[in-house]
Coordinates of C-alpha atoms in Angstrom, one line a residue:
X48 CA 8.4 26.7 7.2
X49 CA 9.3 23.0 7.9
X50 CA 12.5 21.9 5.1
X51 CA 11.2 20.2 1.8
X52 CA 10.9 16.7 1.3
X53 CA 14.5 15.6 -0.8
X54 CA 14.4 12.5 -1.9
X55 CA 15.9 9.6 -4.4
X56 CA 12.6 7.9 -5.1
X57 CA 13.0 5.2 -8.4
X58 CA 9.6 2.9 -9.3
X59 CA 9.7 -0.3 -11.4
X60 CA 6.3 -1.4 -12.8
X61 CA 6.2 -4.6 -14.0
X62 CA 5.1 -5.8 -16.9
X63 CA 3.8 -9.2 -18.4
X64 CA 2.8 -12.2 -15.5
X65 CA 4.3 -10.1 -13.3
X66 CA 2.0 -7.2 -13.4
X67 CA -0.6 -9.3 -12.0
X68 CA 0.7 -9.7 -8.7
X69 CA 3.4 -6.6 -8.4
X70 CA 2.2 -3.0 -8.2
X71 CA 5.5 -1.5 -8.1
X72 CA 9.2 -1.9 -6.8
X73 CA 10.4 1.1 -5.1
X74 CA 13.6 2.6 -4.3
X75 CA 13.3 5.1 -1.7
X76 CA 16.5 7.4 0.3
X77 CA 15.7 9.9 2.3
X78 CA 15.2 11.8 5.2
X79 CA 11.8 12.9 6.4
X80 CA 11.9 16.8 8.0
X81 CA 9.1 15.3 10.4
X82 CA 8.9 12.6 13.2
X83 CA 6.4 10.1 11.5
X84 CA 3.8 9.6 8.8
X85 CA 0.2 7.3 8.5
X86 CA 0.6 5.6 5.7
X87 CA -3.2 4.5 3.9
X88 CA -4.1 1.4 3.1
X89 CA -4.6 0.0 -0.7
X90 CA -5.4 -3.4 -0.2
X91 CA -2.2 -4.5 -1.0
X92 CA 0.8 -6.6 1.2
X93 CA 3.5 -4.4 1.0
X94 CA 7.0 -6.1 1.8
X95 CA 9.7 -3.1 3.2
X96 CA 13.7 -4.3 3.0
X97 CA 15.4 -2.3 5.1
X98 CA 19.0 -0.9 3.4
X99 CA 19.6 1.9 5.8
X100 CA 18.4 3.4 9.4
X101 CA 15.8 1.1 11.7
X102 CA 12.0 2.0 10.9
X103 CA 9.4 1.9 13.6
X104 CA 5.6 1.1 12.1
X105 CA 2.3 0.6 14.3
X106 CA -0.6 -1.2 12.8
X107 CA -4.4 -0.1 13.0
X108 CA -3.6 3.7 12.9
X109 CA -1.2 3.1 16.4
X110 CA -3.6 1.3 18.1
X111 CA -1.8 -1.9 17.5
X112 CA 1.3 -3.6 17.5
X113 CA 4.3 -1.4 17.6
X114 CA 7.6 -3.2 16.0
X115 CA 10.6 -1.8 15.1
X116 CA 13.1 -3.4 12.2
X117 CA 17.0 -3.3 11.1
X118 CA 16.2 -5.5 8.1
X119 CA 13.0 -5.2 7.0
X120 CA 8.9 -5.7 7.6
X121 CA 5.9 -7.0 6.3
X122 CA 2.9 -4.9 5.9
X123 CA -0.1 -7.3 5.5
X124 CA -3.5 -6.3 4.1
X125 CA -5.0 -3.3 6.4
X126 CA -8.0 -1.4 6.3
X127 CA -6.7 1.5 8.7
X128 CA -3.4 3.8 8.6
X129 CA 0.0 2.3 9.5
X130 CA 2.2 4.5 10.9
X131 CA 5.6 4.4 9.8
X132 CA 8.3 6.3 11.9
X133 CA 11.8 6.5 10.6
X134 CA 14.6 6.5 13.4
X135 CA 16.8 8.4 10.9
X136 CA 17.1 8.0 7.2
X137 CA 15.1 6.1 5.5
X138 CA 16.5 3.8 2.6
X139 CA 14.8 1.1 1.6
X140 CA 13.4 -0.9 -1.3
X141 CA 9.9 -1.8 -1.4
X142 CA 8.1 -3.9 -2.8
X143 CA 3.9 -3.5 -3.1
X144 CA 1.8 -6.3 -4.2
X145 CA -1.9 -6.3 -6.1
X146 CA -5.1 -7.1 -3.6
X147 CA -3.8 -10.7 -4.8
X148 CA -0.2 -10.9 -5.7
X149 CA 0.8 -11.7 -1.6
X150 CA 0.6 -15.1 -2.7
X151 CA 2.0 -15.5 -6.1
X152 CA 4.8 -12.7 -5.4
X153 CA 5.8 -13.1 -2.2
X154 CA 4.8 -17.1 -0.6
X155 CA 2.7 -15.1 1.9
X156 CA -0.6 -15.9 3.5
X157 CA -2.1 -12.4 3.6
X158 CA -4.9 -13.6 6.1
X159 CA -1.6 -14.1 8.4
X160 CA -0.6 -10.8 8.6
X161 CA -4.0 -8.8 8.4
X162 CA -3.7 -5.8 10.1
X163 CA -0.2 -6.3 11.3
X164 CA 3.1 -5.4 11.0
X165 CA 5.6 -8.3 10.9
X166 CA 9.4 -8.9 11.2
X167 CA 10.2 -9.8 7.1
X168 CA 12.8 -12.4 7.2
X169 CA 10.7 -14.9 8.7
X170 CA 7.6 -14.0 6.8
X171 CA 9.2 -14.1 3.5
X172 CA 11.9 -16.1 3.3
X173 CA 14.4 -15.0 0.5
X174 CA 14.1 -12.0 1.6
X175 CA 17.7 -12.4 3.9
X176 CA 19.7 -13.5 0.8
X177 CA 17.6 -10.9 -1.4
X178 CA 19.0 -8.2 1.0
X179 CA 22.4 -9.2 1.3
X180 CA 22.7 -9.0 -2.2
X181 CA 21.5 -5.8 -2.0
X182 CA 23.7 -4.4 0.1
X183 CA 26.7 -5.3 -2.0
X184 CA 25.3 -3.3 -4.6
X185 CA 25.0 0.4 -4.1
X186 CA 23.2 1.4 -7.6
X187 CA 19.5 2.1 -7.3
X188 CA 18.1 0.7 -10.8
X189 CA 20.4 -2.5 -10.8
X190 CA 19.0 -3.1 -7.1
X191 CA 15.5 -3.0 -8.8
X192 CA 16.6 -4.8 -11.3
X193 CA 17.4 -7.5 -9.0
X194 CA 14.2 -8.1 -7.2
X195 CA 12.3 -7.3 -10.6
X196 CA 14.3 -10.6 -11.8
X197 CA 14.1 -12.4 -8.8
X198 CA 10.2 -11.9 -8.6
X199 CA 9.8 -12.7 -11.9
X200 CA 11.9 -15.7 -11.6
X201 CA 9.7 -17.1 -8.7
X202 CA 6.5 -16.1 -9.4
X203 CA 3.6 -19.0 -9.1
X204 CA 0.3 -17.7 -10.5
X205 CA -1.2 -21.6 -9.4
X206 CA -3.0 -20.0 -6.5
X207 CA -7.0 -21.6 -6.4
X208 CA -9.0 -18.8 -7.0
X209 CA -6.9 -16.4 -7.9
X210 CA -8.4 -15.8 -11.4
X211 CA -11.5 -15.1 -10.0
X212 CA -10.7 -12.5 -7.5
X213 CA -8.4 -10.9 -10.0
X214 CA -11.7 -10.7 -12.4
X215 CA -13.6 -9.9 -9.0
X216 CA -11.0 -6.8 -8.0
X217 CA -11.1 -5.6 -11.9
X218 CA -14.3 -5.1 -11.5
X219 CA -14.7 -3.2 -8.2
X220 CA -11.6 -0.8 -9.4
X221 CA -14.1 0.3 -12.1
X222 CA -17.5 0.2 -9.8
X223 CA -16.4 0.4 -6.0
X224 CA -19.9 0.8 -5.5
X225 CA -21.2 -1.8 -7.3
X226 CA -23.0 -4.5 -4.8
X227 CA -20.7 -7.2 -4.0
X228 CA -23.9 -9.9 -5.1
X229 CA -23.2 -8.4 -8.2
X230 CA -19.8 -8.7 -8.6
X231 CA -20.0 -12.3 -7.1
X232 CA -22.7 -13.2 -9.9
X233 CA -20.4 -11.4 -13.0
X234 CA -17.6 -13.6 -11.8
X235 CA -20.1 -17.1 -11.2
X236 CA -19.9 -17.6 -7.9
X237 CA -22.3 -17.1 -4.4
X238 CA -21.5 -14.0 -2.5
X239 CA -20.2 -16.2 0.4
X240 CA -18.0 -18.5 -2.1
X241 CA -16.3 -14.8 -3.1
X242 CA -16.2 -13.4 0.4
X243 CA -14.2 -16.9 1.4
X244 CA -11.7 -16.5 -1.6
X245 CA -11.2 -12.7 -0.6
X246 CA -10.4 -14.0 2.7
X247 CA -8.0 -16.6 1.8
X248 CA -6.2 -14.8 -1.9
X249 CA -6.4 -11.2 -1.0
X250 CA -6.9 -11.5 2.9
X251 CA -9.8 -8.5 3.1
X252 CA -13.3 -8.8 2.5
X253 CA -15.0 -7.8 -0.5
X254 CA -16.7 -5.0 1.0
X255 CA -13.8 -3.9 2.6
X256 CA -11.5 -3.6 -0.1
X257 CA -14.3 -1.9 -2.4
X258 CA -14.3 1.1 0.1
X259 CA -10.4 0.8 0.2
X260 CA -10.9 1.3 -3.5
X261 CA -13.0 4.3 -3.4
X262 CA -10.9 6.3 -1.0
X263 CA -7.6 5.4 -2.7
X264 CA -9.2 6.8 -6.2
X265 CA -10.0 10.1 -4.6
X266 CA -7.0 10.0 -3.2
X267 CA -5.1 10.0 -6.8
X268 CA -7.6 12.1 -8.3
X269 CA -7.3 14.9 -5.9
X270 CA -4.7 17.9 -6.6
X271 CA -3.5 18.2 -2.8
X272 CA -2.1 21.6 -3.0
X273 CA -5.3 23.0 -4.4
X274 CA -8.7 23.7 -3.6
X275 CA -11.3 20.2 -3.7
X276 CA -15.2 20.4 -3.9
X277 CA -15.6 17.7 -1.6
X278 CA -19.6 17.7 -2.0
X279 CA -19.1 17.3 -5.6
X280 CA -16.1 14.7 -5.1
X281 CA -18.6 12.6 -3.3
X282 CA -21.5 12.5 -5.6
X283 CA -18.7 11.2 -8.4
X284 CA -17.7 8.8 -6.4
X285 CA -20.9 7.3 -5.0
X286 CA -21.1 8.2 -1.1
X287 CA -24.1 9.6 -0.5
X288 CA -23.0 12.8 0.9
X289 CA -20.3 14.5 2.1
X290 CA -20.5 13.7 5.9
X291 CA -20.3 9.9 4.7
X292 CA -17.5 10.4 2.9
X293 CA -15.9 12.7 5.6
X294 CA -16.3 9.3 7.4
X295 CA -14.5 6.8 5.1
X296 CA -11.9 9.2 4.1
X297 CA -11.0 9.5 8.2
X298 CA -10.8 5.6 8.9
X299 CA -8.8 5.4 5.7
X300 CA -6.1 8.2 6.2
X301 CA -6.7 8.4 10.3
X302 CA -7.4 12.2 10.1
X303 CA -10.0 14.8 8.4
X304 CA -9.8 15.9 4.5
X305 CA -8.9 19.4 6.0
X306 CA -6.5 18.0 7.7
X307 CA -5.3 15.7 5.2
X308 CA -5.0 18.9 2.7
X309 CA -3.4 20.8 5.4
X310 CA -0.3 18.5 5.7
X311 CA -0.5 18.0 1.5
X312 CA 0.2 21.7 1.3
X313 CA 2.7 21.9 4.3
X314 CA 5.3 19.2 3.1
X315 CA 4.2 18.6 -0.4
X316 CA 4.3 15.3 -1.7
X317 CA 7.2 12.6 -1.8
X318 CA 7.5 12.5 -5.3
X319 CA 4.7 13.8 -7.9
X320 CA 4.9 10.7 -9.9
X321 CA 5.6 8.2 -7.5
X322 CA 2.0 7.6 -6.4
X323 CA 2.1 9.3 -2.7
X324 CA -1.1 10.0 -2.2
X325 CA -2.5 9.0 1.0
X326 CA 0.8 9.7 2.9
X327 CA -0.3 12.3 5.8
X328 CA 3.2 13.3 7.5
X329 CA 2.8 14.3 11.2
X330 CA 5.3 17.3 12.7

Protein backbone atom coordinates (compact mmCIF):
# COMPACT_ATOMS: atom_id res chain seq x y z
CA UNK A 1 0.00 0.00 0.00
CA UNK A 2 1.43 3.43 -1.26
CA UNK A 3 2.40 5.77 2.29
CA UNK A 4 -0.44 8.21 3.42
CA UNK A 5 -0.70 11.64 2.42
CA UNK A 6 0.98 13.85 5.63
CA UNK A 7 0.45 17.11 5.33
CA UNK A 8 0.40 20.90 7.12
CA UNK A 9 -2.48 22.19 5.13
CA UNK A 10 -3.92 25.78 6.82
CA UNK A 11 -6.98 27.74 4.74
CA UNK A 12 -7.98 31.46 5.21
CA UNK A 13 -11.39 32.42 3.80
CA UNK A 14 -11.92 35.75 3.57
CA UNK A 15 -14.46 37.65 4.71
CA UNK A 16 -16.16 41.16 3.79
CA UNK A 17 -14.96 42.84 0.15
CA UNK A 18 -12.63 40.46 0.05
CA UNK A 19 -14.74 37.34 -0.25
CA UNK A 20 -15.77 38.49 -3.50
CA UNK A 21 -12.67 38.08 -5.30
CA UNK A 22 -10.61 35.49 -2.87
CA UNK A 23 -11.79 31.86 -2.47
CA UNK A 24 -9.17 30.83 -0.11
CA UNK A 25 -5.45 31.42 0.94
CA UNK A 26 -3.67 28.22 1.46
CA UNK A 27 -0.80 27.07 3.32
CA UNK A 28 0.33 23.83 1.99
CA UNK A 29 3.89 21.53 3.27
CA UNK A 30 4.23 18.39 2.19
CA UNK A 31 5.45 15.56 0.36
CA UNK A 32 3.35 13.66 -2.15
CA UNK A 33 4.15 9.58 -1.89
CA UNK A 34 3.48 9.75 -5.79
CA UNK A 35 5.20 11.41 -8.96
CA UNK A 36 2.37 13.88 -9.95
CA UNK A 37 -1.26 14.89 -9.75
CA UNK A 38 -4.17 16.59 -12.39
CA UNK A 39 -5.40 19.12 -10.66
CA UNK A 40 -9.39 20.18 -11.92
CA UNK A 41 -10.33 23.21 -12.99
CA UNK A 42 -12.97 25.70 -10.94
CA UNK A 43 -13.01 28.58 -12.96
CA UNK A 44 -10.84 30.31 -10.88
CA UNK A 45 -6.98 31.99 -11.41
CA UNK A 46 -5.08 30.41 -8.91
CA UNK A 47 -1.69 32.21 -8.07
CA UNK A 48 1.04 29.36 -6.47
CA UNK A 49 4.20 31.19 -4.37
CA UNK A 50 6.70 28.89 -4.25
CA UNK A 51 8.39 28.62 -0.43
CA UNK A 52 10.12 25.36 -0.84
CA UNK A 53 11.21 22.61 -3.70
CA UNK A 54 10.63 23.67 -7.66
CA UNK A 55 7.09 22.48 -9.05
CA UNK A 56 6.63 21.38 -12.54
CA UNK A 57 2.84 22.07 -13.95
CA UNK A 58 1.50 21.36 -17.69
CA UNK A 59 -1.52 23.06 -18.87
CA UNK A 60 -4.50 21.37 -20.89
CA UNK A 61 -4.26 17.95 -19.10
CA UNK A 62 -0.15 17.76 -20.45
CA UNK A 63 -0.93 18.64 -23.71
CA UNK A 64 0.42 22.03 -23.28
CA UNK A 65 3.00 24.10 -22.09
CA UNK A 66 5.23 22.45 -19.63
CA UNK A 67 7.03 25.14 -17.15
CA UNK A 68 8.87 24.51 -14.22
CA UNK A 69 9.17 27.29 -11.12
CA UNK A 70 11.64 28.16 -8.06
CA UNK A 71 9.36 31.05 -7.09
CA UNK A 72 6.13 30.68 -8.02
CA UNK A 73 3.27 30.27 -11.09
CA UNK A 74 0.17 31.51 -12.30
CA UNK A 75 -2.63 29.27 -13.03
CA UNK A 76 -5.07 31.17 -15.32
CA UNK A 77 -8.69 30.22 -15.99
CA UNK A 78 -8.72 26.40 -17.51
CA UNK A 79 -11.32 24.23 -18.60
CA UNK A 80 -9.06 20.99 -18.54
CA UNK A 81 -6.71 19.28 -15.71
CA UNK A 82 -3.32 20.92 -14.92
CA UNK A 83 -0.88 18.72 -13.94
CA UNK A 84 1.18 19.71 -11.16
CA UNK A 85 4.42 17.64 -10.46
CA UNK A 86 6.41 18.35 -7.32
CA UNK A 87 10.30 17.88 -7.76
CA UNK A 88 10.46 17.18 -4.00
CA UNK A 89 8.48 18.79 -1.25
CA UNK A 90 5.96 20.84 -1.82
CA UNK A 91 5.60 24.11 0.33
CA UNK A 92 3.79 26.78 -0.86
CA UNK A 93 1.15 29.33 -0.24
CA UNK A 94 -1.64 29.70 -2.59
CA UNK A 95 -3.77 31.81 -3.26
CA UNK A 96 -7.28 30.93 -5.40
CA UNK A 97 -9.46 33.64 -6.78
CA UNK A 98 -13.49 33.71 -7.51
CA UNK A 99 -14.50 33.19 -11.54
CA UNK A 100 -13.90 37.09 -11.10
CA UNK A 101 -11.57 38.07 -8.48
CA UNK A 102 -8.22 37.69 -11.16
CA UNK A 103 -8.81 41.20 -11.59
CA UNK A 104 -9.64 42.86 -8.39
CA UNK A 105 -7.25 40.40 -6.27
CA UNK A 106 -4.49 39.95 -8.18
CA UNK A 107 -4.01 42.97 -11.31
CA UNK A 108 -4.35 40.05 -13.75
CA UNK A 109 -5.98 39.83 -17.14
CA UNK A 110 -7.36 36.24 -16.84
CA UNK A 111 -8.00 36.19 -20.73
CA UNK A 112 -3.99 36.43 -20.67
CA UNK A 113 -3.31 33.39 -19.16
CA UNK A 114 -6.27 31.10 -20.23
CA UNK A 115 -5.31 27.77 -20.31
CA UNK A 116 -1.71 28.39 -19.33
CA UNK A 117 0.67 28.11 -16.81
CA UNK A 118 2.80 31.18 -16.32
CA UNK A 119 6.04 32.28 -14.53
CA UNK A 120 4.30 34.46 -11.33
CA UNK A 121 6.67 37.30 -10.71
CA UNK A 122 6.07 38.83 -13.98
CA UNK A 123 2.42 38.20 -14.02
CA UNK A 124 1.65 39.51 -10.71
CA UNK A 125 3.90 41.90 -9.67
CA UNK A 126 4.09 42.13 -5.78
CA UNK A 127 4.31 38.88 -5.72
CA UNK A 128 8.53 39.07 -5.44
CA UNK A 129 8.35 41.39 -2.41
CA UNK A 130 5.17 39.37 -1.13
CA UNK A 131 7.49 36.22 -1.11
CA UNK A 132 10.50 37.54 0.30
CA UNK A 133 8.68 38.55 3.12
CA UNK A 134 7.55 35.28 3.35
CA UNK A 135 10.40 33.63 3.58
CA UNK A 136 11.61 35.57 6.56
CA UNK A 137 8.75 34.35 8.36
CA UNK A 138 8.52 30.71 9.05
CA UNK A 139 4.91 30.63 10.93
CA UNK A 140 2.12 29.31 8.78
CA UNK A 141 -0.97 31.54 10.05
CA UNK A 142 1.11 34.85 10.35
CA UNK A 143 2.24 34.06 6.58
CA UNK A 144 -1.60 33.98 5.78
CA UNK A 145 -2.00 36.63 7.62
CA UNK A 146 0.21 38.53 5.56
CA UNK A 147 -1.24 38.09 2.08
CA UNK A 148 -4.86 38.14 3.70
CA UNK A 149 -3.74 41.88 4.70
CA UNK A 150 -1.88 42.56 1.73
CA UNK A 151 -4.92 41.52 -0.52
CA UNK A 152 -7.16 43.21 1.42
CA UNK A 153 -5.10 46.23 1.32
CA UNK A 154 -4.94 46.35 -2.51
CA UNK A 155 -8.08 45.16 -3.53
CA UNK A 156 -9.94 47.29 -6.49
CA UNK A 157 -13.52 46.09 -6.90
CA UNK A 158 -13.72 49.17 -9.95
CA UNK A 159 -13.56 46.50 -12.59
CA UNK A 160 -16.55 47.31 -15.52
CA UNK A 161 -18.76 44.57 -15.33
CA UNK A 162 -17.80 43.01 -12.62
CA UNK A 163 -21.11 43.32 -10.73
CA UNK A 164 -22.84 41.74 -13.35
CA UNK A 165 -20.84 38.60 -13.85
CA UNK A 166 -20.69 38.22 -10.06
CA UNK A 167 -24.70 38.30 -10.20
CA UNK A 168 -24.28 36.23 -13.51
CA UNK A 169 -21.80 33.44 -11.68
CA UNK A 170 -24.38 33.48 -8.50
CA UNK A 171 -26.71 32.47 -10.42
CA UNK A 172 -25.20 29.60 -12.43
CA UNK A 173 -23.63 28.17 -8.95
CA UNK A 174 -27.37 27.63 -8.12
CA UNK A 175 -28.71 26.48 -11.78
CA UNK A 176 -25.48 25.23 -13.87
CA UNK A 177 -28.04 24.16 -16.15
CA UNK A 178 -29.94 26.96 -16.46
CA UNK A 179 -29.69 28.42 -20.31
CA UNK A 180 -27.13 31.11 -20.39
CA UNK A 181 -30.17 33.45 -22.46
CA UNK A 182 -31.56 33.22 -19.23
CA UNK A 183 -29.06 34.09 -17.03
CA UNK A 184 -28.07 36.92 -19.46
CA UNK A 185 -31.83 38.28 -19.34
CA UNK A 186 -31.92 37.96 -15.10
CA UNK A 187 -28.88 39.96 -15.08
CA UNK A 188 -30.25 42.73 -18.17
CA UNK A 189 -27.99 42.17 -20.67
CA UNK A 190 -27.85 40.22 -24.43
CA UNK A 191 -26.29 36.90 -24.33
CA UNK A 192 -23.38 38.22 -26.47
CA UNK A 193 -22.97 41.45 -24.14
CA UNK A 194 -22.51 38.50 -21.15
CA UNK A 195 -20.40 36.15 -23.14
CA UNK A 196 -17.99 39.38 -23.86
CA UNK A 197 -17.83 40.31 -20.11
CA UNK A 198 -17.13 36.54 -19.20
CA UNK A 199 -14.38 36.88 -21.60
CA UNK A 200 -12.82 39.95 -20.43
CA UNK A 201 -13.71 39.63 -16.04
CA UNK A 202 -13.65 35.93 -15.59
CA UNK A 203 -11.67 34.97 -18.88
CA UNK A 204 -14.12 31.64 -19.66
CA UNK A 205 -17.23 31.63 -21.40
CA UNK A 206 -20.46 31.40 -19.84
CA UNK A 207 -21.16 28.01 -20.98
CA UNK A 208 -17.93 26.92 -20.08
CA UNK A 209 -17.80 27.78 -16.67
CA UNK A 210 -21.47 26.50 -16.04
CA UNK A 211 -20.26 22.92 -16.87
CA UNK A 212 -17.08 23.77 -14.78
CA UNK A 213 -19.74 24.41 -12.16
CA UNK A 214 -21.51 21.20 -12.44
CA UNK A 215 -18.60 18.88 -12.30
CA UNK A 216 -16.99 20.82 -9.39
CA UNK A 217 -20.43 20.38 -7.30
CA UNK A 218 -20.41 16.61 -7.80
CA UNK A 219 -17.09 16.69 -7.09
CA UNK A 220 -17.77 18.09 -3.39
CA UNK A 221 -20.82 16.29 -3.02
CA UNK A 222 -19.38 12.94 -3.69
CA UNK A 223 -18.01 10.74 -0.55
CA UNK A 224 -14.70 9.41 -2.56
CA UNK A 225 -14.03 6.51 -0.42
CA UNK A 226 -17.48 5.16 -0.80
CA UNK A 227 -19.79 3.79 -3.20
CA UNK A 228 -21.62 6.69 -5.79
CA UNK A 229 -24.90 5.98 -7.83
CA UNK A 230 -23.55 7.77 -10.72
CA UNK A 231 -26.99 7.30 -12.77
CA UNK A 232 -28.77 8.86 -9.94
CA UNK A 233 -25.89 11.59 -9.44
CA UNK A 234 -26.59 12.63 -12.98
CA UNK A 235 -30.30 13.01 -13.00
CA UNK A 236 -29.64 15.50 -9.79
CA UNK A 237 -27.49 17.32 -11.46
CA UNK A 238 -29.06 17.81 -14.92
CA UNK A 239 -26.95 15.70 -17.54
CA UNK A 240 -29.12 13.73 -19.24
CA UNK A 241 -27.59 10.46 -18.53
CA UNK A 242 -24.87 8.83 -17.25
CA UNK A 243 -22.69 8.43 -20.45
CA UNK A 244 -22.95 12.37 -20.70
CA UNK A 245 -21.86 12.86 -17.59
CA UNK A 246 -19.14 10.05 -17.89
CA UNK A 247 -18.11 12.66 -20.66
CA UNK A 248 -17.84 15.96 -18.74
CA UNK A 249 -16.52 14.39 -15.61
CA UNK A 250 -13.43 12.94 -18.00
CA UNK A 251 -12.57 16.41 -19.71
CA UNK A 252 -12.86 17.89 -16.26
CA UNK A 253 -10.61 15.54 -14.13
CA UNK A 254 -8.67 13.93 -17.38
CA UNK A 255 -9.59 10.36 -16.36
CA UNK A 256 -12.93 8.08 -15.80
CA UNK A 257 -15.22 8.31 -12.43
CA UNK A 258 -13.92 4.74 -11.76
CA UNK A 259 -10.83 5.85 -12.08
CA UNK A 260 -11.23 8.92 -10.31
CA UNK A 261 -12.68 6.77 -7.24
CA UNK A 262 -10.00 4.40 -7.62
CA UNK A 263 -7.18 6.94 -6.81
CA UNK A 264 -9.80 8.75 -4.00
CA UNK A 265 -9.59 5.35 -2.16
CA UNK A 266 -5.87 4.60 -2.89
CA UNK A 267 -4.25 7.92 -1.39
CA UNK A 268 -7.19 9.44 0.34
CA UNK A 269 -7.61 12.95 0.26
CA UNK A 270 -5.24 15.91 1.08
CA UNK A 271 -7.11 17.22 3.79
CA UNK A 272 -10.91 16.35 4.48
CA UNK A 273 -11.79 19.93 5.05
CA UNK A 274 -9.58 21.68 2.82
CA UNK A 275 -11.72 21.27 -0.29
CA UNK A 276 -9.50 18.55 -2.36
CA UNK A 277 -11.81 17.26 -4.36
CA UNK A 278 -10.90 17.02 -7.92
CA UNK A 279 -7.19 16.21 -7.11
CA UNK A 280 -6.54 12.67 -9.00
CA UNK A 281 -2.80 11.68 -7.81
CA UNK A 282 -1.02 9.50 -10.47
CA UNK A 283 1.64 6.65 -9.04
Amino acid sequence: MPAPLDFDVRVRTPTGPLARAVEGVWHVRGTVPYARERIAPTGSTVAVIILGDPIRQIADDGAGRSLASTTGLLIGPHDRPIVNEPLGETHVVVVVTTPVGAGPALGVTPAAHRRSVDPLLPAWRPARRLRDRLLSDTDPEQRLDLVVDHLDANLDLAVPGLERCERAVALLEAQPTRPVSAVAAAVGVSPAQLGRDFARVVGLSPRVLARLLRVRRLLEDIDGRGSVDWGGRAAELGWYDQSHLIRDFRRHTGVTPSAYLAAQRLYGPLDDDAGSAGFVPEP
